[in-house]
Short mmCIF file of C-alpha atoms in Angstrom, two decimals:
data_model
loop_
_atom_site.label_atom_id
_atom_site.label_comp_id
_atom_site.label_asym_id
_atom_site.label_seq_id
_atom_site.Cartn_x
_atom_site.Cartn_y
_atom_site.Cartn_z
CA MET A 1 16.51 18.83 2.43
CA ASP A 2 12.59 19.80 2.06
CA PRO A 3 10.57 16.04 2.54
CA PHE A 4 9.02 16.80 -0.76
CA PHE A 5 11.69 16.38 -2.54
CA VAL A 6 13.27 13.26 -0.49
CA LYS A 7 10.12 11.39 -1.25
CA GLY A 8 10.35 12.28 -4.92
CA ALA A 9 13.56 11.32 -5.28
CA GLN A 10 12.72 7.74 -3.40
CA LEU A 11 10.12 7.35 -5.33
CA PHE A 12 11.75 7.97 -8.68
CA LEU A 13 14.64 5.75 -7.92
CA SER A 14 12.41 2.86 -6.82
CA LEU A 15 10.30 2.93 -9.90
CA SER A 16 13.48 3.10 -11.99
CA ILE A 17 14.79 -0.04 -10.34
CA LEU A 18 11.51 -1.70 -10.59
CA ILE A 19 10.41 -0.80 -13.87
CA VAL A 20 13.92 -1.93 -15.59
CA LEU A 21 13.84 -5.12 -13.96
CA HIS A 22 10.02 -5.85 -15.01
CA GLU A 23 10.71 -5.33 -18.27
CA PHE A 24 13.93 -7.59 -18.25
CA GLY A 25 11.49 -9.93 -17.05
CA HIS A 26 10.05 -9.83 -20.53
CA PHE A 27 13.42 -9.50 -22.35
CA ILE A 28 15.37 -12.08 -21.02
CA PRO A 29 12.75 -15.15 -22.09
CA ALA A 30 12.08 -13.01 -25.54
CA ARG A 31 15.76 -13.43 -26.32
CA LEU A 32 16.21 -17.01 -24.98
CA PHE A 33 13.12 -17.91 -27.20
CA LYS A 34 14.75 -16.11 -30.12
CA ILE A 35 12.37 -13.32 -30.50
CA ARG A 36 13.42 -10.04 -31.52
CA VAL A 37 13.24 -7.36 -28.76
CA GLU A 38 12.89 -3.79 -31.07
CA LYS A 39 13.51 -1.20 -28.03
CA PHE A 40 13.79 -1.22 -24.34
CA PHE A 41 12.59 1.79 -22.52
CA LEU A 42 12.67 3.27 -19.22
CA PHE A 43 9.83 5.62 -19.13
CA PHE A 44 7.92 6.30 -22.56
CA ASP A 45 9.68 8.21 -25.73
CA VAL A 46 6.81 9.85 -26.89
CA LYS A 47 8.12 11.91 -30.16
CA PHE A 48 11.61 11.69 -28.47
CA ALA A 49 14.05 10.05 -26.04
CA LEU A 50 16.32 11.87 -23.49
CA PHE A 51 18.41 8.91 -24.35
CA LYS A 52 19.01 5.95 -26.83
CA LYS A 53 21.30 3.80 -28.13
CA LYS A 54 21.25 0.77 -30.57
CA ILE A 55 23.08 -2.28 -29.41
CA GLY A 56 22.63 -5.29 -32.02
CA GLU A 57 18.99 -5.48 -32.88
CA THR A 58 17.76 -3.44 -29.77
CA VAL A 59 17.37 0.33 -29.03
CA TYR A 60 17.87 1.05 -25.56
CA GLY A 61 16.60 4.57 -24.12
CA ILE A 62 15.36 6.65 -21.46
CA GLY A 63 12.02 8.31 -22.21
CA TRP A 64 10.64 11.65 -20.93
CA LEU A 65 7.28 10.54 -19.66
CA PRO A 66 7.81 9.05 -16.34
CA LEU A 67 4.82 6.42 -16.63
CA GLY A 68 6.26 3.20 -16.68
CA GLY A 69 8.43 1.54 -19.17
CA TYR A 70 8.22 -0.92 -22.38
CA VAL A 71 9.99 -3.26 -24.67
CA LYS A 72 9.22 -3.37 -27.96
CA ILE A 73 8.65 -7.22 -28.98
CA SER A 74 8.67 -7.89 -32.83
CA GLY A 75 5.24 -9.34 -33.96
CA MET A 76 3.30 -8.10 -30.89
CA ILE A 77 0.09 -5.81 -30.41
CA ASP A 78 0.95 -3.68 -27.72
CA GLU A 79 0.82 0.06 -27.14
CA SER A 80 2.86 1.33 -30.12
CA MET A 81 0.00 -0.17 -32.22
CA ASP A 82 2.27 -0.89 -35.06
CA LYS A 83 -0.62 -1.88 -37.74
CA GLU A 84 2.06 -1.91 -40.58
CA ALA A 85 4.20 -4.12 -39.41
CA MET A 86 1.21 -6.59 -38.17
CA ALA A 87 0.02 -6.41 -41.90
CA GLN A 88 3.19 -8.53 -43.06
CA GLU A 89 3.33 -12.01 -43.30
CA PRO A 90 4.69 -13.09 -39.87
CA LYS A 91 8.62 -13.68 -39.66
CA PRO A 92 10.20 -16.47 -37.73
CA TRP A 93 11.88 -14.07 -35.17
CA GLU A 94 8.51 -12.66 -34.38
CA PHE A 95 6.61 -13.03 -31.19
CA ARG A 96 3.36 -14.28 -33.16
CA SER A 97 5.23 -16.91 -34.86
CA LYS A 98 6.12 -18.71 -31.72
CA PRO A 99 4.12 -21.70 -29.69
CA ALA A 100 1.58 -20.09 -27.18
CA TRP A 101 3.26 -21.66 -24.24
CA GLN A 102 6.40 -19.47 -25.53
CA ARG A 103 4.39 -16.44 -25.68
CA LEU A 104 3.15 -16.84 -22.36
CA ILE A 105 6.21 -17.45 -20.16
CA VAL A 106 7.32 -13.89 -22.24
CA MET A 107 4.33 -12.17 -21.12
CA ILE A 108 4.33 -13.61 -17.52
CA GLY A 109 7.97 -12.97 -16.93
CA GLY A 110 7.54 -8.97 -15.70
CA VAL A 111 5.23 -10.18 -13.04
CA THR A 112 7.36 -13.01 -12.18
CA VAL A 113 10.56 -11.18 -11.72
CA ASN A 114 8.23 -8.28 -9.52
CA ILE A 115 7.43 -11.14 -7.58
CA ILE A 116 10.63 -12.76 -6.79
CA LEU A 117 12.39 -9.18 -6.44
CA GLY A 118 9.68 -8.43 -3.40
CA PHE A 119 10.43 -11.91 -1.72
CA PHE A 120 14.28 -11.64 -2.12
CA ILE A 121 14.26 -7.68 -0.78
CA TYR A 122 12.03 -9.24 2.11
CA ILE A 123 14.34 -11.87 2.65
CA MET A 124 17.59 -9.70 2.77
CA ILE A 125 15.85 -7.29 5.15
CA ILE A 126 15.07 -10.38 7.58
CA ALA A 127 18.22 -11.76 7.08
CA ASN A 128 20.09 -8.18 8.16
CA TYR A 129 17.78 -6.46 10.29
CA GLY A 130 15.34 -9.32 11.67
CA GLU A 131 11.90 -8.66 12.94
CA GLU A 132 10.67 -6.47 15.54
CA TYR A 133 7.85 -6.88 17.55
CA THR A 134 6.27 -5.69 21.21
CA THR A 135 4.88 -8.47 23.56
CA ALA A 136 1.66 -7.77 25.43
CA ASP A 137 3.95 -7.32 28.40
CA ASP A 138 5.65 -4.26 26.64
CA LEU A 139 1.92 -2.85 26.28
CA LYS A 140 2.02 -1.33 29.45
CA TYR A 141 -1.22 0.60 29.31
CA GLY A 142 -3.04 -1.57 26.47
CA PHE A 143 -4.73 -0.16 23.50
CA GLY A 144 -7.41 2.36 22.68
CA PHE A 145 -10.44 1.33 20.92
CA SER A 146 -13.36 2.66 18.76
CA PRO A 147 -16.78 2.57 19.85
CA ILE A 148 -17.97 -0.04 17.11
CA MET A 149 -15.28 -2.46 18.52
CA GLU A 150 -17.08 -1.78 22.16
CA THR A 151 -19.85 -2.93 21.24
CA TYR A 152 -17.91 -6.47 20.58
CA GLY A 153 -16.83 -6.61 24.12
CA PHE A 154 -13.50 -4.65 23.80
CA GLU A 155 -12.46 -2.44 26.53
CA GLN A 156 -10.30 0.28 26.61
CA GLY A 157 -7.02 -0.93 28.06
CA ASP A 158 -7.17 -4.53 26.80
CA LYS A 159 -4.00 -6.34 25.32
CA ILE A 160 -4.36 -8.81 22.54
CA LEU A 161 -3.46 -12.58 23.64
CA GLU A 162 -4.61 -14.64 20.92
CA VAL A 163 -6.11 -14.42 17.47
CA ASN A 164 -8.36 -17.79 16.12
CA GLY A 165 -6.81 -19.38 18.69
CA GLU A 166 -3.12 -18.60 18.03
CA ALA A 167 -0.73 -16.70 20.42
CA LEU A 168 -0.20 -12.84 18.71
CA LEU A 169 3.50 -12.49 18.74
CA ASP A 170 3.29 -8.82 17.86
CA GLN A 171 0.29 -6.86 19.38
CA MET A 172 1.30 -4.17 16.42
CA ASP A 173 -0.11 -6.53 13.91
CA PHE A 174 -3.42 -6.53 15.42
CA PRO A 175 -5.00 -3.40 13.75
CA HIS A 176 -3.90 -4.69 10.37
CA MET A 177 -5.28 -7.68 11.02
CA VAL A 178 -8.65 -6.71 12.00
CA MET A 179 -8.83 -4.90 8.57
CA MET A 180 -7.12 -7.66 6.11
CA ARG A 181 -7.60 -10.96 8.13
CA ASP A 182 -10.34 -13.07 8.86
CA VAL A 183 -10.34 -12.47 12.49
CA SER A 184 -13.30 -14.05 14.24
CA GLN A 185 -11.94 -15.04 17.82
CA VAL A 186 -10.07 -12.93 19.74
CA LYS A 187 -8.79 -13.46 23.31
CA VAL A 188 -7.79 -10.41 25.34
CA GLU A 189 -6.68 -9.33 28.60
CA HIS A 190 -8.76 -6.63 30.42
CA ALA A 191 -6.64 -3.63 32.18
CA ASP A 192 -8.01 -5.58 35.55
CA GLY A 193 -6.01 -8.74 34.55
CA SER A 194 -9.03 -10.91 33.85
CA THR A 195 -9.06 -12.34 30.25
CA GLU A 196 -11.85 -13.36 28.10
CA GLU A 197 -12.86 -14.70 24.66
CA LEU A 198 -14.55 -11.90 21.91
CA THR A 199 -16.01 -12.95 18.40
CA LEU A 200 -16.03 -10.46 15.66
CA PRO A 201 -18.09 -10.56 12.54
CA GLU A 202 -17.07 -11.89 9.41
CA ASP A 203 -17.49 -7.81 8.07
CA ILE A 204 -15.94 -6.08 11.01
CA GLY A 205 -13.24 -4.67 8.22
CA MET A 206 -16.03 -3.11 6.22
CA LYS A 207 -18.05 -1.83 9.30
CA LEU A 208 -15.05 0.11 10.30
CA PHE A 209 -14.25 1.10 6.99
CA LYS A 210 -17.72 2.70 6.41
CA SER A 211 -18.22 4.26 9.81
CA GLY A 212 -14.67 6.24 9.63
CA GLU A 213 -13.39 4.37 12.53
CA MET A 214 -10.85 1.96 10.77
CA PRO A 215 -8.91 -0.12 12.18
CA GLY A 216 -10.78 -0.14 15.11
CA VAL A 217 -7.86 -0.48 17.24
CA ASN A 218 -6.79 3.49 17.74
CA ALA A 219 -3.37 3.41 18.92
CA PRO A 220 -1.66 2.00 22.25
CA ARG A 221 -2.67 4.03 24.74
CA THR A 222 -0.17 6.50 26.51
CA PRO A 223 -1.14 8.77 29.52
CA VAL A 224 -1.20 13.00 27.99
CA LYS A 225 -1.53 16.22 29.62
CA LEU A 226 -2.65 19.31 27.62
CA ASP A 227 0.51 21.03 26.44
CA SER A 228 -0.56 23.40 23.89
CA VAL A 229 -3.60 24.74 21.86
CA PHE A 230 -4.31 25.68 18.13
CA SER A 231 -7.31 26.25 15.52
CA GLY A 232 -10.91 25.95 17.39
CA ALA A 233 -9.58 25.90 20.56
CA GLU A 234 -7.49 28.40 20.98
CA LYS A 235 -10.30 30.81 19.04
CA VAL A 236 -12.54 29.88 21.94
CA GLY A 237 -10.23 30.80 24.70
CA ILE A 238 -9.23 27.24 25.79
CA LEU A 239 -5.27 28.05 27.50
CA GLY A 240 -2.34 25.85 27.27
CA THR A 241 -1.73 26.32 30.94
CA ASP A 242 -5.65 24.66 31.60
CA GLU A 243 -6.23 20.95 32.92
CA LEU A 244 -8.08 19.10 30.26
CA ILE A 245 -10.86 16.96 32.10
CA SER A 246 -13.23 15.75 29.10
CA ILE A 247 -14.13 15.93 25.35
CA ASN A 248 -17.47 15.24 24.73
CA ASP A 249 -18.39 14.06 28.33
CA VAL A 250 -15.26 11.32 27.83
CA PRO A 251 -12.44 11.62 30.49
CA ILE A 252 -9.06 12.25 28.89
CA GLU A 253 -6.26 10.21 30.67
CA PHE A 254 -4.82 8.95 27.21
CA LYS A 255 -4.27 10.23 24.12
CA THR A 256 -6.57 7.59 22.71
CA ASP A 257 -9.46 8.80 24.69
CA ALA A 258 -9.62 12.08 22.17
CA THR A 259 -9.85 10.31 19.15
CA TYR A 260 -12.72 7.82 20.75
CA ALA A 261 -14.50 10.97 22.35
CA LEU A 262 -14.89 12.42 18.84
CA GLN A 263 -15.65 8.76 17.06
CA LYS A 264 -18.17 8.58 19.64
CA ASN A 265 -19.93 11.93 18.88
CA ARG A 266 -19.41 13.03 15.46
CA ASP A 267 -21.00 16.50 15.92
CA SER A 268 -19.41 19.50 14.04
CA ILE A 269 -18.98 20.59 17.44
CA ALA A 270 -17.00 19.32 20.73
CA THR A 271 -17.85 20.31 24.13
CA VAL A 272 -14.30 20.54 25.65
CA THR A 273 -14.27 20.84 29.75
CA VAL A 274 -11.01 21.93 31.23
CA MET A 275 -10.05 22.84 34.78
CA ARG A 276 -8.42 26.52 35.19
CA ASP A 277 -7.80 27.91 38.78
CA GLY A 278 -9.78 25.39 40.91
CA VAL A 279 -12.92 25.58 38.65
CA ALA A 280 -14.24 23.34 35.93
CA ARG A 281 -15.11 25.49 32.56
CA GLN A 282 -16.80 24.09 29.55
CA PHE A 283 -16.23 25.28 25.90
CA GLU A 284 -17.85 24.74 22.38
CA VAL A 285 -15.41 23.75 19.86
CA PRO A 286 -15.63 23.56 16.36
CA ILE A 287 -14.41 20.57 14.53
CA GLY A 288 -11.95 21.61 12.00
CA ASP A 289 -11.29 20.30 8.25
CA ASP A 290 -8.33 18.26 9.70
CA LYS A 291 -11.21 16.19 12.28
CA MET A 292 -8.97 17.64 15.28
CA VAL A 293 -10.32 19.43 18.32
CA GLY A 294 -7.00 21.63 18.47
CA VAL A 295 -5.29 20.69 21.35
CA GLY A 296 -1.68 19.56 21.72
CA PHE A 297 -0.39 16.58 24.31
CA ASP A 298 2.75 16.18 26.32
CA PHE A 299 3.19 12.70 27.86
CA GLU A 300 2.79 12.28 31.32
CA ASP A 301 4.82 9.23 31.47
CA LYS A 302 8.36 9.99 30.03
CA ASP A 303 9.68 6.64 30.03
CA TYR A 304 6.55 5.10 28.00
CA VAL A 305 6.42 7.75 24.89
CA MET A 306 5.90 4.44 22.73
CA PRO A 307 5.96 0.63 23.44
CA LYS A 308 9.15 -0.99 23.59
CA ARG A 309 10.06 -3.15 20.14
CA ASN A 310 12.17 -6.15 20.62
CA LYS A 311 13.86 -8.16 17.80
CA ARG A 312 13.75 -11.49 16.68
CA GLU A 313 17.47 -12.62 14.47
CA TYR A 314 16.96 -14.87 11.76
CA GLY A 315 19.57 -17.40 10.11
CA ILE A 316 19.92 -17.39 6.04
CA ALA A 317 17.68 -20.63 6.09
CA GLU A 318 15.16 -19.34 8.51
CA SER A 319 15.13 -15.74 6.32
CA ILE A 320 14.16 -17.21 3.28
CA GLY A 321 11.03 -18.90 4.90
CA ARG A 322 10.05 -16.02 6.47
CA GLY A 323 10.63 -13.57 3.53
CA ILE A 324 8.75 -15.60 1.88
CA ASN A 325 5.92 -15.82 4.03
CA TYR A 326 6.05 -12.36 4.73
CA GLY A 327 5.78 -11.39 0.94
CA VAL A 328 2.86 -13.69 0.32
CA ASP A 329 0.88 -12.16 3.36
CA GLN A 330 1.72 -8.58 1.85
CA LEU A 331 0.07 -9.90 -1.93
CA VAL A 332 -2.78 -11.59 -0.21
CA ASP A 333 -3.37 -8.30 2.25
CA TYR A 334 -2.92 -5.84 -1.15
CA ALA A 335 -5.81 -8.15 -3.11
CA VAL A 336 -8.05 -8.34 -0.24
CA GLN A 337 -8.27 -4.51 0.78
CA PHE A 338 -9.92 -4.50 -2.83
CA LYS A 339 -12.89 -4.86 -1.45
CA TYR A 340 -12.94 -1.43 0.62
CA VAL A 341 -11.66 0.55 -2.88
CA PHE A 342 -14.77 -0.74 -5.00
CA THR A 343 -17.15 1.37 -2.24
CA SER A 344 -18.26 4.89 -2.98
CA LYS A 345 -15.70 6.02 0.12
CA GLY A 346 -12.98 3.74 -1.13
CA ALA A 347 -13.37 5.01 -4.67
CA SER A 348 -12.50 8.40 -3.37
CA GLN A 349 -9.27 7.42 -1.79
CA VAL A 350 -7.43 6.05 -4.89
CA GLY A 351 -4.30 7.55 -5.13
CA GLY A 352 -1.73 7.80 -7.80
CA PHE A 353 2.44 8.89 -7.72
CA GLY A 354 1.34 11.51 -4.89
CA ALA A 355 0.02 8.36 -2.42
CA ILE A 356 3.02 5.85 -3.64
CA ALA A 357 5.56 8.78 -2.75
CA GLY A 358 3.81 9.01 0.56
CA LEU A 359 4.80 5.28 1.47
CA PHE A 360 8.28 6.76 1.79
CA PRO A 361 9.33 8.35 4.89
CA ASP A 362 10.79 12.35 4.98
CA GLN A 363 14.01 11.61 5.48
CA TRP A 364 16.16 9.04 3.59
CA ASP A 365 16.62 5.86 5.25
CA TRP A 366 17.79 2.58 3.16
CA LEU A 367 15.81 -0.14 5.25
CA SER A 368 12.45 2.12 5.12
CA PHE A 369 13.33 2.29 0.90
CA TRP A 370 13.86 -1.21 0.26
CA GLN A 371 10.64 -2.18 2.42
CA THR A 372 8.80 0.27 0.45
CA THR A 373 10.26 -0.91 -2.87
CA ALA A 374 9.58 -4.43 -1.86
CA PHE A 375 5.87 -3.49 -1.27
CA ILE A 376 5.55 -1.51 -4.50
CA SER A 377 7.11 -4.54 -6.58
CA ILE A 378 4.13 -6.79 -4.88
CA ILE A 379 1.63 -4.13 -5.91
CA LEU A 380 2.97 -3.98 -9.32
CA ALA A 381 2.92 -7.67 -9.72
CA PHE A 382 -0.71 -7.69 -8.60
CA MET A 383 -2.02 -4.87 -11.13
CA ASN A 384 -0.14 -5.98 -13.88
CA ILE A 385 -1.34 -9.64 -13.99
CA LEU A 386 -5.29 -8.18 -13.61
CA PRO A 387 -7.03 -9.38 -16.81
CA ILE A 388 -7.29 -5.92 -18.46
CA PRO A 389 -5.81 -5.60 -21.84
CA ALA A 390 -2.96 -3.40 -22.20
CA LEU A 391 -1.72 -4.97 -19.15
CA ASP A 392 0.54 -8.12 -18.83
CA GLY A 393 -2.84 -9.93 -17.60
CA GLY A 394 -4.61 -9.41 -20.88
CA HIS A 395 -2.39 -10.60 -22.93
CA VAL A 396 -2.29 -13.68 -20.68
CA MET A 397 -5.73 -13.86 -20.88
CA PHE A 398 -6.22 -13.81 -24.56
CA LEU A 399 -3.01 -16.62 -24.65
CA LEU A 400 -5.25 -19.09 -22.17
CA TYR A 401 -7.99 -18.85 -24.01
CA GLU A 402 -5.99 -20.04 -27.30
CA MET A 403 -4.51 -22.46 -25.23
CA ILE A 404 -7.70 -23.67 -24.00
CA THR A 405 -9.61 -23.59 -27.28
CA GLY A 406 -7.14 -24.04 -29.78
CA ARG A 407 -8.59 -20.36 -31.57
CA LYS A 408 -6.30 -17.61 -31.68
CA PRO A 409 -8.07 -13.95 -31.45
CA SER A 410 -7.95 -12.13 -34.45
CA ASP A 411 -5.03 -9.62 -34.79
CA LYS A 412 -8.15 -7.17 -35.24
CA PHE A 413 -9.95 -8.23 -32.23
CA LEU A 414 -6.75 -7.80 -30.25
CA GLU A 415 -6.03 -4.04 -31.79
CA TYR A 416 -9.44 -3.22 -30.64
CA ALA A 417 -8.99 -4.92 -26.91
CA GLN A 418 -5.39 -2.91 -26.69
CA MET A 419 -6.71 0.37 -27.39
CA ILE A 420 -9.72 -0.10 -25.04
CA GLY A 421 -7.30 -1.23 -22.43
CA PHE A 422 -5.18 1.71 -22.83
CA PHE A 423 -7.73 4.03 -22.72
CA LEU A 424 -9.11 2.25 -19.52
CA LEU A 425 -5.70 3.00 -17.99
CA ILE A 426 -5.00 6.38 -19.00
CA ALA A 427 -8.51 7.40 -17.31
CA LEU A 428 -7.63 5.07 -14.26
CA VAL A 429 -3.94 7.07 -14.21
CA LEU A 430 -5.64 10.69 -14.58
CA TYR A 431 -8.59 9.84 -11.54
CA ALA A 432 -5.82 8.48 -9.45
CA ASN A 433 -3.79 11.24 -9.54
CA GLY A 434 -6.63 14.08 -9.82
CA ASN A 435 -7.92 12.23 -6.13
CA ASP A 436 -4.06 12.89 -5.06
CA ILE A 437 -4.34 16.99 -6.46
CA TYR A 438 -7.71 17.10 -4.62
CA ARG A 439 -6.46 15.86 -1.25
CA ALA A 440 -3.67 18.13 -1.38
CA ILE A 441 -5.79 21.19 -2.23
CA THR A 442 -8.35 20.33 0.78
CA GLY A 443 -6.19 18.75 2.90
CA ASP A 444 -8.58 15.59 3.07
#
């Protein structure tokens, strides 16, 4: 099946599960506090619904606009903007008639469910599949590093022994840690077997992001040889039978050497040296929009295409602690990445549904599906608790103000705040999905 449809199906199923459970997070405490819930919808039913059925006091249904879902709670100023109902005297079963602490529990219910769900999925994944890791010994040829990382003492082929004084179990965690964690001290083992303590600046992640060299650790090094040519390389006369010697005077022995060579010299033309019939030849190759020279590689070491992944098994009790810790790490890392979003470069990389769908694999795989669903659940929790009117966090912000000051914001103020927040969200959705469309068209 076409990967586009596979990704789309996974996205649809994942969001459907998360939206329904999020809305149940509001619905259940509302009913426990005897607040009437008028509607419970998956997706928005603008003008009409695909399906609806009234059970008791609540209409359950599925809308046609897949931009989320909602529960309509009586006596609450929300996206329905039901001014007529709000103009009447408060009824005992309405949201506005309940104590502030009850209203607060109702509003944080959705976020709470998303957090618990994300943690629960991670716990079940770890309990059933364990955790994979790659040791320094498994990393046969070490890592390749970007030019900026070299300025802090990293060498091509280094392995990571310790980070901030603690042993690093999984070598594959290090690139992520450089961008998202506070990494200051790194103990490395150089290719010659010697060890060295290196120091990274506090803003190393931002330096790498702005330079386009993120995450600074290019990949595990694998020996390669020229296998095929395409794009610019083919046009200038390089042959797949040539022996690749260097790019921009950087000798090419490992695949990461090619990445490093282009990072070191960012010109639109790359100088490629090959050996043909015993004679060295140089070609000036234009760099394409894909930021590649246009050469394909084959692996020299057929037994080492990727580093070995070991597996650690966990008991049920251990899985609970590890799953929660992993979920907390994911939440903190997602919050930290906003420092990159709030830059001119980062803003252009904000994505919508296309970017979210890109998190799923091309082929249906239940492990990857649940890993991605857990991560999206964490994202939804974080985004929904932001203090923006129209989001749960906006309602929480006004409720906390009421509880602290003893003064409730006027209905008119809440109506205007809801409208402003709603339009801000619509603008953000349009901008994010516009970025997806632009990248799809341009290939960036």
